[in-house]
GROMACS .gro file of C-alpha atoms in nm:
model
  359
    1MET     CA    1   0.520   4.633   5.286
    2ASN     CA    2   0.272   4.914   5.382
    3TRP     CA    3  -0.097   4.873   5.342
    4LYS     CA    4  -0.121   5.087   5.025
    5SER     CA    5   0.169   4.892   4.838
    6PHE     CA    6  -0.015   4.576   4.932
    7VAL     CA    7  -0.362   4.712   4.802
    8ARG     CA    8  -0.206   4.822   4.484
    9ILE     CA    9  -0.032   4.494   4.435
   10LEU     CA   10  -0.360   4.319   4.491
   11LEU     CA   11  -0.570   4.544   4.278
   12SER     CA   12  -0.310   4.487   3.999
   13ALA     CA   13  -0.344   4.105   4.040
   14LEU     CA   14  -0.714   4.102   4.023
   15ALA     CA   15  -0.708   4.327   3.727
   16ILE     CA   16  -0.487   4.095   3.535
   17ILE     CA   17  -0.697   3.779   3.673
   18PHE     CA   18  -1.030   3.949   3.528
   19CYS     CA   19  -0.847   3.992   3.188
   20PHE     CA   20  -0.758   3.653   3.149
   21SER     CA   21  -1.082   3.515   3.268
   22SER     CA   22  -1.262   3.736   3.021
   23LEU     CA   23  -1.066   3.584   2.729
   24PHE     CA   24  -1.209   3.251   2.824
   25TRP     CA   25  -1.545   3.346   2.920
   26TRP     CA   26  -1.674   3.627   2.721
   27GLN     CA   27  -1.742   3.595   2.344
   28PRO     CA   28  -1.878   3.898   2.119
   29PRO     CA   29  -2.237   3.844   2.008
   30TRP     CA   30  -2.136   3.773   1.658
   31GLN     CA   31  -1.966   3.465   1.764
   32THR     CA   32  -2.245   3.279   1.895
   33VAL     CA   33  -2.180   2.917   1.988
   34GLU     CA   34  -2.308   2.690   1.737
   35ARG     CA   35  -2.573   2.472   1.929
   36GLU     CA   36  -2.772   2.175   1.856
   37TRP     CA   37  -3.124   2.161   1.974
   38GLU     CA   38  -3.335   1.864   2.005
   39LEU     CA   39  -3.729   1.839   2.033
   40ILE     CA   40  -3.892   1.513   2.109
   41LYS     CA   41  -4.267   1.593   2.110
   42TRP     CA   42  -4.573   1.506   1.897
   43ASN     CA   43  -4.938   1.508   1.975
   44SER     CA   44  -5.015   1.175   1.870
   45GLY     CA   45  -4.721   1.014   1.861
   46GLN     CA   46  -4.340   1.065   1.850
   47MET     CA   47  -4.176   1.359   1.653
   48GLN     CA   48  -3.804   1.420   1.694
   49ILE     CA   49  -3.617   1.738   1.532
   50ILE     CA   50  -3.259   1.798   1.557
   51PHE     CA   51  -3.100   2.093   1.411
   52GLN     CA   52  -2.784   2.304   1.423
   53ALA     CA   53  -2.756   2.672   1.349
   54ARG     CA   54  -2.570   2.997   1.450
   55LYS     CA   55  -2.827   3.108   1.662
   56SER     CA   56  -2.896   3.160   2.051
   57HIS     CA   57  -3.061   2.960   2.271
   58SER     CA   58  -3.385   3.146   2.282
   59GLU     CA   59  -3.391   3.174   1.901
   60MET     CA   60  -3.370   2.786   1.867
   61GLN     CA   61  -3.627   2.729   2.138
   62GLN     CA   62  -3.869   2.970   1.918
   63ILE     CA   63  -3.791   2.758   1.607
   64ALA     CA   64  -3.848   2.440   1.777
   65ASN     CA   65  -4.184   2.537   1.924
   66THR     CA   66  -4.289   2.679   1.586
   67ALA     CA   67  -4.165   2.362   1.415
   68TYR     CA   68  -4.400   2.164   1.628
   69LYS     CA   69  -4.705   2.390   1.547
   70GLN     CA   70  -4.652   2.275   1.188
   71ILE     CA   71  -4.798   1.934   1.292
   72GLU     CA   72  -5.121   2.087   1.426
   73ARG     CA   73  -5.172   2.258   1.117
   74LEU     CA   74  -5.096   1.969   0.920
   75ASP     CA   75  -5.328   1.771   1.144
   76SER     CA   76  -5.622   2.019   1.036
   77VAL     CA   77  -5.560   1.925   0.660
   78ILE     CA   78  -5.467   1.567   0.643
   79ASN     CA   79  -5.622   1.385   0.951
   80GLU     CA   80  -5.901   1.215   0.780
   81HIS     CA   81  -6.036   1.070   1.154
   82ASP     CA   82  -6.110   1.423   1.230
   83PRO     CA   83  -6.461   1.538   1.081
   84LYS     CA   84  -6.349   1.896   1.121
   85SER     CA   85  -6.058   1.883   0.918
   86GLU     CA   86  -6.028   1.908   0.541
   87ALA     CA   87  -5.966   1.516   0.471
   88GLY     CA   88  -6.211   1.430   0.731
   89LYS     CA   89  -6.475   1.640   0.536
   90LEU     CA   90  -6.375   1.492   0.237
   91ARG     CA   91  -6.397   1.130   0.364
   92LEU     CA   92  -6.751   1.210   0.458
   93PHE     CA   93  -6.830   1.340   0.103
   94MET     CA   94  -6.677   1.025  -0.056
   95GLU     CA   95  -6.875   0.784   0.186
   96LYS     CA   96  -7.188   0.962   0.083
   97GLY     CA   97  -7.140   0.878  -0.249
   98GLU     CA   98  -7.230   1.185  -0.447
   99LYS     CA   99  -7.133   1.108  -0.781
  100ASN     CA  100  -7.240   1.398  -0.958
  101SER     CA  101  -7.074   1.651  -0.750
  102LEU     CA  102  -6.737   1.776  -0.696
  103PHE     CA  103  -6.542   1.822  -0.352
  104PRO     CA  104  -6.324   2.151  -0.366
  105LEU     CA  105  -5.949   2.092  -0.235
  106SER     CA  106  -5.717   2.338  -0.106
  107ASP     CA  107  -5.396   2.321  -0.322
  108GLU     CA  108  -5.203   2.131  -0.035
  109LEU     CA  109  -5.451   1.826  -0.038
  110PHE     CA  110  -5.519   1.818  -0.408
  111SER     CA  111  -5.141   1.767  -0.455
  112LEU     CA  112  -5.148   1.505  -0.187
  113VAL     CA  113  -5.414   1.299  -0.380
  114GLN     CA  114  -5.225   1.388  -0.709
  115PHE     CA  115  -4.908   1.204  -0.525
  116ALA     CA  116  -5.134   0.936  -0.393
  117LEU     CA  117  -5.277   0.865  -0.753
  118LEU     CA  118  -4.964   0.851  -0.943
  119VAL     CA  119  -4.837   0.602  -0.709
  120SER     CA  120  -5.121   0.402  -0.737
  121GLN     CA  121  -5.077   0.401  -1.109
  122ASN     CA  122  -4.685   0.334  -1.076
  123SER     CA  123  -4.739   0.042  -0.856
  124GLN     CA  124  -5.051  -0.115  -1.078
  125GLY     CA  125  -5.299  -0.081  -0.781
  126VAL     CA  126  -5.049  -0.208  -0.486
  127PHE     CA  127  -5.100   0.124  -0.319
  128ASP     CA  128  -5.466   0.268  -0.310
  129ILE     CA  129  -5.589   0.541  -0.084
  130THR     CA  130  -5.932   0.380  -0.101
  131ILE     CA  131  -5.821   0.092   0.114
  132SER     CA  132  -6.017   0.217   0.419
  133SER     CA  133  -6.304   0.014   0.386
  134TYR     CA  134  -6.081  -0.297   0.406
  135ILE     CA  135  -5.897  -0.186   0.692
  136ASN     CA  136  -6.220  -0.147   0.897
  137LEU     CA  137  -6.344  -0.486   0.779
  138TRP     CA  138  -6.033  -0.638   0.914
  139LYS     CA  139  -6.036  -0.430   1.237
  140LYS     CA  140  -6.409  -0.564   1.300
  141CYS     CA  141  -6.299  -0.923   1.226
  142THR     CA  142  -6.012  -0.884   1.473
  143LYS     CA  143  -6.241  -0.769   1.757
  144GLU     CA  144  -6.473  -1.082   1.688
  145ASN     CA  145  -6.168  -1.286   1.691
  146ARG     CA  146  -6.252  -1.435   1.307
  147LEU     CA  147  -6.111  -1.391   0.952
  148PRO     CA  148  -6.333  -1.211   0.735
  149THR     CA  149  -6.507  -1.440   0.461
  150GLU     CA  150  -6.477  -1.435   0.104
  151GLU     CA  151  -6.819  -1.269   0.082
  152GLU     CA  152  -6.745  -0.981   0.299
  153ILE     CA  153  -6.404  -0.919   0.112
  154GLN     CA  154  -6.596  -0.926  -0.244
  155SER     CA  155  -6.866  -0.685  -0.101
  156VAL     CA  156  -6.599  -0.434   0.016
  157LYS     CA  157  -6.395  -0.473  -0.287
  158LYS     CA  158  -6.731  -0.307  -0.486
  159ILE     CA  159  -6.669   0.009  -0.296
  160THR     CA  160  -6.285   0.019  -0.307
  161GLY     CA  161  -6.049   0.127  -0.602
  162PHE     CA  162  -5.832   0.438  -0.690
  163GLN     CA  163  -5.963   0.437  -1.030
  164HIS     CA  164  -6.302   0.553  -0.896
  165ILE     CA  165  -6.140   0.900  -0.792
  166GLN     CA  166  -6.129   1.166  -1.051
  167LEU     CA  167  -5.945   1.503  -1.031
  168ASP     CA  168  -6.084   1.791  -1.170
  169TYR     CA  169  -5.732   2.006  -1.247
  170GLU     CA  170  -5.913   2.310  -1.347
  171LYS     CA  171  -6.139   2.329  -1.039
  172LYS     CA  172  -5.880   2.181  -0.804
  173ALA     CA  173  -6.192   1.946  -0.701
  174LEU     CA  174  -6.246   1.567  -0.643
  175GLY     CA  175  -6.505   1.356  -0.785
  176ILE     CA  176  -6.625   0.994  -0.728
  177ARG     CA  177  -6.713   0.731  -0.970
  178ALA     CA  178  -6.874   0.460  -0.721
  179GLU     CA  179  -7.064   0.514  -0.402
  180SER     CA  180  -6.929   0.473  -0.026
  181LEU     CA  181  -6.573   0.507  -0.103
  182SER     CA  182  -6.323   0.586   0.189
  183ILE     CA  183  -5.997   0.758   0.215
  184SER     CA  184  -5.696   0.664   0.425
  185LEU     CA  185  -5.393   0.881   0.379
  186GLY     CA  186  -5.202   0.695   0.664
  187ALA     CA  187  -4.955   0.517   0.407
  188PHE     CA  188  -4.772   0.857   0.315
  189VAL     CA  189  -4.867   1.142   0.536
  190LYS     CA  190  -4.616   1.092   0.799
  191GLY     CA  191  -4.346   1.104   0.545
  192TYR     CA  192  -4.509   1.432   0.415
  193ALA     CA  193  -4.537   1.584   0.780
  194VAL     CA  194  -4.170   1.527   0.839
  195ASP     CA  195  -4.110   1.697   0.467
  196GLN     CA  196  -4.288   1.996   0.578
  197VAL     CA  197  -4.125   2.030   0.912
  198ALA     CA  198  -3.793   2.016   0.757
  199SER     CA  199  -3.878   2.260   0.503
  200PHE     CA  200  -3.987   2.505   0.773
  201LEU     CA  201  -3.661   2.453   0.936
  202GLN     CA  202  -3.498   2.563   0.599
  203SER     CA  203  -3.708   2.839   0.569
  204GLN     CA  204  -3.585   2.976   0.927
  205LYS     CA  205  -3.219   2.949   0.796
  206VAL     CA  206  -3.117   2.675   0.953
  207PRO     CA  207  -2.820   2.484   0.780
  208ILE     CA  208  -2.843   2.147   0.919
  209GLY     CA  209  -3.156   1.936   1.045
  210MET     CA  210  -3.310   1.598   1.083
  211VAL     CA  211  -3.687   1.515   1.150
  212ASN     CA  212  -3.808   1.200   1.249
  213MET     CA  213  -4.135   1.092   1.273
  214GLY     CA  214  -4.231   0.706   1.376
  215GLY     CA  215  -3.899   0.582   1.152
  216ASN     CA  216  -3.984   0.821   0.852
  217ILE     CA  217  -3.703   1.036   0.834
  218PHE     CA  218  -3.557   1.379   0.658
  219CYS     CA  219  -3.234   1.488   0.693
  220TYR     CA  220  -3.054   1.791   0.486
  221GLY     CA  221  -2.730   1.986   0.534
  222PRO     CA  222  -2.361   1.954   0.530
  223ARG     CA  223  -2.374   1.648   0.781
  224VAL     CA  224  -2.367   1.281   0.706
  225TRP     CA  225  -2.647   1.143   0.946
  226LYS     CA  226  -2.609   0.774   1.087
  227ILE     CA  227  -2.922   0.571   1.090
  228GLY     CA  228  -2.980   0.238   1.228
  229ILE     CA  229  -3.207  -0.035   1.059
  230GLN     CA  230  -3.408  -0.225   1.302
  231ASP     CA  231  -3.371  -0.590   1.367
  232PRO     CA  232  -3.691  -0.729   1.195
  233ARG     CA  233  -3.648  -1.052   1.418
  234ILE     CA  234  -3.767  -0.892   1.713
  235GLN     CA  235  -4.157  -0.939   1.707
  236ASP     CA  236  -4.236  -0.814   2.031
  237PRO     CA  237  -4.338  -0.435   2.020
  238ASP     CA  238  -4.262  -0.370   2.387
  239ALA     CA  239  -3.920  -0.558   2.340
  240PRO     CA  240  -3.602  -0.312   2.326
  241GLN     CA  241  -3.554  -0.264   1.942
  242ASP     CA  242  -3.203  -0.338   1.816
  243SER     CA  243  -3.038  -0.227   1.501
  244ILE     CA  244  -2.907  -0.490   1.229
  245ALA     CA  245  -2.712  -0.245   1.033
  246VAL     CA  246  -2.618   0.137   1.006
  247ILE     CA  247  -2.655   0.369   0.705
  248ALA     CA  248  -2.537   0.704   0.616
  249LEU     CA  249  -2.766   0.949   0.490
  250GLU     CA  250  -2.751   1.307   0.353
  251ASN     CA  251  -3.002   1.535   0.203
  252LYS     CA  252  -3.244   1.234   0.163
  253GLY     CA  253  -3.550   1.054   0.320
  254ILE     CA  254  -3.579   0.704   0.438
  255ALA     CA  255  -3.869   0.519   0.568
  256THR     CA  256  -3.899   0.125   0.656
  257SER     CA  257  -4.236  -0.070   0.647
  258ALA     CA  258  -4.246  -0.400   0.856
  259HIS     CA  259  -4.478  -0.618   1.038
  260TYR     CA  260  -4.285  -0.612   1.382
  261ARG     CA  261  -4.488  -0.318   1.550
  262ARG     CA  262  -4.807  -0.352   1.404
  263TYR     CA  263  -5.046  -0.654   1.324
  264TYR     CA  264  -5.392  -0.815   1.363
  265GLU     CA  265  -5.402  -1.115   1.610
  266ILE     CA  266  -5.672  -1.349   1.536
  267GLN     CA  267  -5.746  -1.699   1.719
  268GLY     CA  268  -5.364  -1.656   1.849
  269LYS     CA  269  -5.202  -1.601   1.496
  270ARG     CA  270  -5.074  -1.264   1.363
  271TYR     CA  271  -5.154  -1.120   1.061
  272SER     CA  272  -4.967  -0.822   0.880
  273HIS     CA  273  -5.123  -0.492   0.923
  274ILE     CA  274  -5.036  -0.400   0.549
  275LEU     CA  275  -5.327  -0.507   0.315
  276ASP     CA  276  -5.308  -0.583  -0.042
  277PRO     CA  277  -5.604  -0.374  -0.232
  278ARG     CA  278  -5.609  -0.618  -0.484
  279THR     CA  279  -5.748  -0.901  -0.289
  280GLY     CA  280  -5.860  -0.744   0.050
  281ASN     CA  281  -5.617  -0.958   0.233
  282THR     CA  282  -5.325  -0.898   0.466
  283VAL     CA  283  -4.994  -0.980   0.291
  284SER     CA  284  -4.776  -1.239   0.389
  285MET     CA  285  -4.526  -1.193   0.636
  286LYS     CA  286  -4.255  -1.355   0.446
  287VAL     CA  287  -4.120  -0.982   0.338
  288ALA     CA  288  -3.979  -0.887   0.666
  289CYS     CA  289  -3.912  -0.537   0.604
  290ALA     CA  290  -3.851  -0.282   0.326
  291THR     CA  291  -3.662   0.036   0.352
  292VAL     CA  292  -3.655   0.272   0.087
  293ILE     CA  293  -3.421   0.582   0.034
  294ALA     CA  294  -3.561   0.887  -0.179
  295SER     CA  295  -3.541   1.259  -0.230
  296THR     CA  296  -3.842   1.330  -0.015
  297ALA     CA  297  -3.955   1.141   0.314
  298MET     CA  298  -4.324   1.112   0.142
  299GLU     CA  299  -4.198   0.931  -0.137
  300ALA     CA  300  -3.982   0.691   0.078
  301ASP     CA  301  -4.262   0.612   0.292
  302ALA     CA  302  -4.531   0.522   0.033
  303TYR     CA  303  -4.277   0.283  -0.132
  304SER     CA  304  -4.201   0.137   0.131
  305THR     CA  305  -4.507   0.007   0.183
  306VAL     CA  306  -4.573  -0.100  -0.162
  307PHE     CA  307  -4.244  -0.311  -0.137
  308CYS     CA  308  -4.383  -0.490   0.162
  309ILE     CA  309  -4.649  -0.618  -0.088
  310LEU     CA  310  -4.490  -0.683  -0.415
  311THR     CA  311  -4.207  -0.971  -0.452
  312PRO     CA  312  -3.864  -0.854  -0.361
  313GLN     CA  313  -3.786  -0.879  -0.777
  314GLU     CA  314  -4.076  -0.646  -0.877
  315SER     CA  315  -3.983  -0.410  -0.576
  316LEU     CA  316  -3.626  -0.362  -0.690
  317GLU     CA  317  -3.777  -0.319  -1.070
  318LEU     CA  318  -3.982  -0.057  -0.978
  319ALA     CA  319  -3.752   0.127  -0.752
  320LYS     CA  320  -3.485   0.112  -1.025
  321SER     CA  321  -3.763   0.277  -1.271
  322LEU     CA  322  -3.835   0.541  -1.018
  323ASN     CA  323  -3.459   0.611  -0.928
  324LEU     CA  324  -3.544   0.505  -0.585
  325ASP     CA  325  -3.258   0.284  -0.367
  326ALA     CA  326  -3.431   0.005  -0.163
  327MET     CA  327  -3.337  -0.305   0.059
  328ILE     CA  328  -3.581  -0.573   0.119
  329ILE     CA  329  -3.553  -0.880   0.384
  330VAL     CA  330  -3.734  -1.173   0.298
  331GLN     CA  331  -3.777  -1.431   0.586
  332GLU     CA  332  -3.782  -1.796   0.458
  333GLY     CA  333  -3.806  -2.056   0.762
  334GLU     CA  334  -3.524  -1.947   0.967
  335LYS     CA  335  -3.335  -1.793   0.710
  336TYR     CA  336  -3.334  -1.429   0.586
  337ARG     CA  337  -3.243  -1.336   0.240
  338ARG     CA  338  -3.123  -0.951   0.161
  339TYR     CA  339  -3.228  -0.782  -0.162
  340GLU     CA  340  -3.083  -0.442  -0.284
  341THR     CA  341  -3.087  -0.195  -0.560
  342PRO     CA  342  -2.724  -0.144  -0.705
  343GLY     CA  343  -2.726   0.210  -0.537
  344PHE     CA  344  -2.797   0.100  -0.170
  345GLU     CA  345  -2.457  -0.016  -0.141
  346LYS     CA  346  -2.305   0.324  -0.100
  347TYR     CA  347  -2.526   0.403   0.216
  348TRP     CA  348  -2.380   0.111   0.435
  349VAL     CA  349  -2.187   0.195   0.730
  350THR     CA  350  -2.229  -0.138   0.917
  351LYS     CA  351  -2.378  -0.413   0.686
  352PRO     CA  352  -2.629  -0.669   0.833
  353PRO     CA  353  -2.466  -0.980   0.971
  354GLU     CA  354  -2.424  -1.295   0.763
  355ILE     CA  355  -2.772  -1.435   0.862
  356PHE     CA  356  -2.906  -1.167   0.627
  357GLN     CA  357  -2.753  -1.313   0.314
  358LYS     CA  358  -2.746  -1.084   0.027
  359GLN     CA  359  -2.902  -1.223  -0.314
   0.00000   0.00000   0.00000
């Protein structure tokens, strides 16, 4: 074989190899591979975003970064601990006790306060955003390693109560009927932030997504998400957190409230971080955890706290009246009892072990 013939055969072979390799490695722009992008980031905790879309990697990176910035925007509205935020300014206004004046609210904060007052009414005061003074009292007593006295609790009781808040719907403003009220939005704003980030993802034409912030979760789109229920028997917040069961969730919000990560410790004894606004005392740790599934993460967040305070029977009745699904685990000595709304059954993928007896 002469050199020219060899070269022709070699070039033909390379051309064939190139054509076949192109079939495997080249895709036209309109056939962008569906990717899954995950972001775990938050400025004062942990936030997880998982979403899928037929977009390029750079587009999805941009969406993820912008989604994270939604939290920064929300922080300027709902962080009552920041005196520069809208909620922080509202808190200062309420603590001054200006009973004859109104504090103008943005549409966003107005709707949040409106939601909180509705939950307060539905729960007959078990949920109350004026609970901040009780929280401060318990934090102070924890530092001093003592329980609050009855006199201290009764003194704080005079400056708490959602019924002292009045909304002016025409002026979109808030007024107060008592002096020195304080505000705490912590019982539901994580759920609200989750909903807002999920809404942003949908506005960017992301068809499938899940947002998780501290166990407050919202997922949407044509995908079934598997969510673990944490084992309430593990009381050490630094220990590995195992799941006792798995549920399947689609286009819903879910939240669990419990005592295993946060608590007050006084004289060597642990007390729940959840306070009953009706008494000013911490709730019994008999309710080990309460899980709520709702149409929004904000609703699930708020009512999971409520269901840690009410009895299981009261919680199930309230859940059914509000079209919520709930599961409450109660500890009785070394035994655990599980209470569920009838609709909760359809979510189970793996049920809790037999030690968590269903009632």
